[in-house]
mmCIF file of C-alpha atoms in Angstrom:
data_model
loop_
_atom_site.group_PDB
_atom_site.id
_atom_site.type_symbol
_atom_site.label_atom_id
_atom_site.label_comp_id
_atom_site.label_asym_id
_atom_site.label_seq_id
_atom_site.Cartn_x
_atom_site.Cartn_y
_atom_site.Cartn_z
ATOM 1 C CA MET A 1 -15.904 36.563 3.426
ATOM 2 C CA GLU A 2 -19.413 35.638 4.365
ATOM 3 C CA LYS A 3 -22.283 36.753 6.511
ATOM 4 C CA LYS A 4 -25.820 35.552 7.212
ATOM 5 C CA ILE A 5 -28.804 37.852 6.796
ATOM 6 C CA LEU A 6 -32.526 37.427 7.357
ATOM 7 C CA ILE A 7 -34.823 38.258 4.439
ATOM 8 C CA THR A 8 -37.858 40.053 5.869
ATOM 9 C CA ASN A 9 -39.475 41.205 2.610
ATOM 10 C CA GLU A 10 -42.973 39.706 2.428
ATOM 11 C CA THR A 11 -42.311 38.278 -1.053
ATOM 12 C CA GLY A 12 -38.860 36.986 -0.120
ATOM 13 C CA LEU A 13 -36.198 37.116 -2.816
ATOM 14 C CA HIS A 14 -38.407 36.508 -5.864
ATOM 15 C CA ALA A 15 -38.916 38.281 -9.191
ATOM 16 C CA ARG A 16 -38.181 41.998 -8.828
ATOM 17 C CA PRO A 17 -36.206 41.827 -5.556
ATOM 18 C CA ALA A 18 -34.071 39.023 -7.010
ATOM 19 C CA SER A 19 -33.495 41.017 -10.184
ATOM 20 C CA THR A 20 -32.371 44.105 -8.280
ATOM 21 C CA PHE A 21 -30.030 41.973 -6.136
ATOM 22 C CA VAL A 22 -28.450 40.348 -9.225
ATOM 23 C CA ASN A 23 -27.910 43.798 -10.772
ATOM 24 C CA GLU A 24 -26.265 45.034 -7.575
ATOM 25 C CA ALA A 25 -24.044 41.939 -7.278
ATOM 26 C CA GLY A 26 -22.925 42.476 -10.879
ATOM 27 C CA LYS A 27 -21.342 45.801 -9.912
ATOM 28 C CA TYR A 28 -18.554 43.988 -8.037
ATOM 29 C CA GLU A 29 -15.523 42.166 -9.427
ATOM 30 C CA SER A 30 -15.663 39.489 -6.729
ATOM 31 C CA ASP A 31 -17.521 36.216 -7.078
ATOM 32 C CA VAL A 32 -20.765 36.420 -5.120
ATOM 33 C CA GLU A 33 -22.657 33.358 -3.925
ATOM 34 C CA ILE A 34 -25.806 32.879 -1.899
ATOM 35 C CA THR A 35 -26.411 29.788 0.179
ATOM 36 C CA PHE A 36 -29.892 28.849 1.330
ATOM 37 C CA GLY A 37 -30.432 25.490 2.945
ATOM 38 C CA GLU A 38 -28.170 22.957 1.259
ATOM 39 C CA LYS A 39 -27.906 24.827 -2.053
ATOM 40 C CA THR A 40 -25.364 27.446 -3.158
ATOM 41 C CA VAL A 41 -25.759 29.510 -6.344
ATOM 42 C CA ASN A 42 -23.999 32.294 -8.208
ATOM 43 C CA ALA A 43 -25.730 35.465 -6.980
ATOM 44 C CA LYS A 44 -25.065 37.140 -10.323
ATOM 45 C CA SER A 45 -27.457 34.650 -11.990
ATOM 46 C CA ILE A 46 -31.167 35.490 -11.839
ATOM 47 C CA MET A 47 -32.113 31.879 -12.619
ATOM 48 C CA GLY A 48 -29.809 30.562 -9.907
ATOM 49 C CA LEU A 49 -31.157 32.987 -7.342
ATOM 50 C CA MET A 50 -34.780 32.287 -8.255
ATOM 51 C CA SER A 51 -34.150 28.533 -8.018
ATOM 52 C CA LEU A 52 -33.452 28.856 -4.288
ATOM 53 C CA GLY A 53 -37.060 29.772 -3.504
ATOM 54 C CA ILE A 54 -36.107 32.221 -0.759
ATOM 55 C CA SER A 55 -39.248 33.260 1.123
ATOM 56 C CA GLN A 56 -39.973 35.767 3.881
ATOM 57 C CA ASP A 57 -38.115 35.076 7.156
ATOM 58 C CA SER A 58 -35.487 32.948 5.385
ATOM 59 C CA LYS A 59 -31.891 33.215 6.557
ATOM 60 C CA ILE A 60 -29.371 33.242 3.714
ATOM 61 C CA THR A 61 -25.580 33.408 3.592
ATOM 62 C CA ILE A 62 -23.934 35.871 1.227
ATOM 63 C CA ARG A 63 -20.361 34.862 0.360
ATOM 64 C CA THR A 64 -17.886 37.009 -1.579
ATOM 65 C CA LYS A 65 -14.437 36.120 -2.884
ATOM 66 C CA GLY A 66 -12.111 38.318 -4.909
ATOM 67 C CA GLU A 67 -10.274 41.597 -4.935
ATOM 68 C CA ASP A 68 -13.210 43.695 -3.669
ATOM 69 C CA GLU A 69 -14.795 41.006 -1.452
ATOM 70 C CA GLU A 70 -15.092 43.161 1.666
ATOM 71 C CA GLU A 71 -16.633 46.066 -0.241
ATOM 72 C CA ALA A 72 -18.950 43.650 -2.077
ATOM 73 C CA LEU A 73 -20.130 41.902 1.098
ATOM 74 C CA ASN A 74 -20.755 45.126 2.990
ATOM 75 C CA GLY A 75 -22.416 46.735 -0.026
ATOM 76 C CA LEU A 76 -24.731 43.786 -0.641
ATOM 77 C CA LEU A 77 -25.704 43.490 3.023
ATOM 78 C CA ALA A 78 -26.562 47.197 3.080
ATOM 79 C CA PHE A 79 -28.430 46.826 -0.214
ATOM 80 C CA VAL A 80 -30.592 44.002 1.185
ATOM 81 C CA GLU A 81 -31.416 46.005 4.316
ATOM 82 C CA LYS A 82 -32.190 49.227 2.451
ATOM 83 C CA ASN A 83 -33.785 48.021 -0.789
ATOM 84 C CA ILE A 84 -35.187 44.544 -0.217
ATOM 85 C CA ASN A 85 -36.108 44.197 3.447
ATOM 86 C CA LYS A 86 -37.721 47.648 3.509
ATOM 87 C CA GLU A 87 -40.166 46.825 0.665
ATOM 88 C CA HIS A 88 -43.752 46.113 1.626
#
C-alpha cells in the first residue's frame, strides 16, 4: 500500500521530526519505505530518512508492506499530519 503526502513543516523531515517518524514507523511489523524524488529508503532508518533531504513543501510517498500494512500506512499518514506538519 502506498500514499503520497505533502510535508508542510517548515524544517521538512530533518533531525527531530525525522527521529519521531522513525520511532513511529518502528511500532509496526510491516516494512515501511519513503520515496522522495528518485530515491527510496527504509523509513525505520534515521540515516536513510535524513539522506533524502526532505524539505518544506516536498511531496513524499509512504509505502508499507506486511501483515499490518493498512494500519501502518494510515497510522503514519495521521502521525505526519498531527505531529510533523502541525509543528512550527
